[in-house]
Amino acid sequence: MTRENTLGIAFTFGIKQLIVDVNKMDSTEPTYNQDIKKKVSSYIKKIGYIPVAISIVSISGWHGYNMLEPSTRMC
């Protein structure tokens, strides 16, 4: 429920630019990127955003990949 409220409020307040980070990407298969991107994009579209205008970044908080610097270990 939190993500629905957060994105709905962001859209209502007119926030046009978003960066969506997806954590825990170090514990999944390398094919996660397209599957996760499709699911997040369809959800963002339901809220009212244009999915191609939103950056979806995969990160690993545990290892620190893609958090401060781009990592070659993450797609």
mmCIF file of C-alpha atoms in Angstrom:
data_model
loop_
_atom_site.group_PDB
_atom_site.id
_atom_site.type_symbol
_atom_site.label_atom_id
_atom_site.label_comp_id
_atom_site.label_asym_id
_atom_site.label_seq_id
_atom_site.Cartn_x
_atom_site.Cartn_y
_atom_site.Cartn_z
ATOM 1 C CA MET A 1 0.000 0.000 0.000
ATOM 2 C CA THR A 2 2.884 2.382 0.701
ATOM 3 C CA ARG A 3 4.235 2.417 -2.837
ATOM 4 C CA GLU A 4 0.775 3.081 -4.275
ATOM 5 C CA ASN A 5 0.266 6.015 -1.936
ATOM 6 C CA THR A 6 3.758 7.395 -2.455
ATOM 7 C CA LEU A 7 3.665 7.313 -6.243
ATOM 8 C CA GLY A 8 0.062 8.489 -6.339
ATOM 9 C CA ILE A 9 0.892 11.474 -4.144
ATOM 10 C CA ALA A 10 4.029 12.219 -6.174
ATOM 11 C CA PHE A 11 1.977 12.226 -9.367
ATOM 12 C CA THR A 12 -0.758 14.344 -7.785
ATOM 13 C CA PHE A 13 1.768 16.945 -6.630
ATOM 14 C CA GLY A 14 3.125 17.186 -10.159
ATOM 15 C CA ILE A 15 6.478 15.485 -9.685
ATOM 16 C CA LYS A 16 7.524 14.674 -13.230
ATOM 17 C CA GLN A 17 10.972 13.142 -12.781
ATOM 18 C CA LEU A 18 11.565 9.898 -10.915
ATOM 19 C CA ILE A 19 14.435 7.521 -10.460
ATOM 20 C CA VAL A 20 13.331 4.081 -9.311
ATOM 21 C CA ASP A 21 15.981 1.921 -7.686
ATOM 22 C CA VAL A 22 15.407 -1.779 -7.246
ATOM 23 C CA ASN A 23 17.370 -3.288 -4.358
ATOM 24 C CA LYS A 24 18.387 -6.921 -3.724
ATOM 25 C CA MET A 25 19.490 -7.416 -7.312
ATOM 26 C CA ASP A 26 22.609 -9.273 -6.164
ATOM 27 C CA SER A 27 20.525 -12.253 -5.023
ATOM 28 C CA THR A 28 18.751 -13.001 -8.306
ATOM 29 C CA GLU A 29 19.581 -14.430 -11.695
ATOM 30 C CA PRO A 30 21.225 -12.202 -14.309
ATOM 31 C CA THR A 31 17.977 -12.210 -16.307
ATOM 32 C CA TYR A 32 16.271 -10.096 -13.639
ATOM 33 C CA ASN A 33 16.748 -6.854 -15.528
ATOM 34 C CA GLN A 34 14.073 -7.254 -18.210
ATOM 35 C CA ASP A 35 11.538 -8.973 -15.945
ATOM 36 C CA ILE A 36 11.811 -6.404 -13.161
ATOM 37 C CA LYS A 37 11.847 -3.522 -15.625
ATOM 38 C CA LYS A 38 8.602 -4.769 -17.241
ATOM 39 C CA LYS A 39 6.832 -5.123 -13.883
ATOM 40 C CA VAL A 40 7.955 -1.733 -12.591
ATOM 41 C CA SER A 41 7.174 -0.033 -15.902
ATOM 42 C CA SER A 42 3.636 -1.417 -15.997
ATOM 43 C CA TYR A 43 3.053 -0.338 -12.405
ATOM 44 C CA ILE A 44 4.385 3.174 -13.077
ATOM 45 C CA LYS A 45 2.148 3.432 -16.147
ATOM 46 C CA LYS A 46 -0.940 2.576 -14.036
ATOM 47 C CA ILE A 47 -0.135 5.495 -11.734
ATOM 48 C CA GLY A 48 0.022 7.886 -14.693
ATOM 49 C CA TYR A 49 3.719 8.254 -15.441
ATOM 50 C CA ILE A 50 5.300 7.601 -18.827
ATOM 51 C CA PRO A 51 7.593 4.577 -18.305
ATOM 52 C CA VAL A 52 10.205 5.581 -20.896
ATOM 53 C CA ALA A 53 10.756 8.861 -19.008
ATOM 54 C CA ILE A 54 11.557 7.065 -15.724
ATOM 55 C CA SER A 55 15.029 5.711 -14.939
ATOM 56 C CA ILE A 56 14.994 2.258 -13.363
ATOM 57 C CA VAL A 57 18.309 1.479 -11.670
ATOM 58 C CA SER A 58 19.225 -1.855 -10.139
ATOM 59 C CA ILE A 59 21.333 -1.668 -6.976
ATOM 60 C CA SER A 60 22.709 -3.928 -4.299
ATOM 61 C CA GLY A 61 22.671 -2.333 -0.877
ATOM 62 C CA TRP A 62 24.441 -5.338 0.630
ATOM 63 C CA HIS A 63 27.467 -5.128 -1.672
ATOM 64 C CA GLY A 64 27.146 -1.440 -2.560
ATOM 65 C CA TYR A 65 26.902 -2.026 -6.310
ATOM 66 C CA ASN A 66 25.539 0.937 -8.301
ATOM 67 C CA MET A 67 24.970 3.020 -5.183
ATOM 68 C CA LEU A 68 27.767 5.584 -5.328
ATOM 69 C CA GLU A 69 29.509 4.608 -8.533
ATOM 70 C CA PRO A 70 28.383 2.649 -11.600
ATOM 71 C CA SER A 71 29.203 -1.039 -11.268
ATOM 72 C CA THR A 72 30.088 -3.458 -14.028
ATOM 73 C CA ARG A 73 28.527 -6.249 -11.931
ATOM 74 C CA MET A 74 25.021 -4.860 -12.366
ATOM 75 C CA CYS A 75 23.271 -4.467 -15.711
#
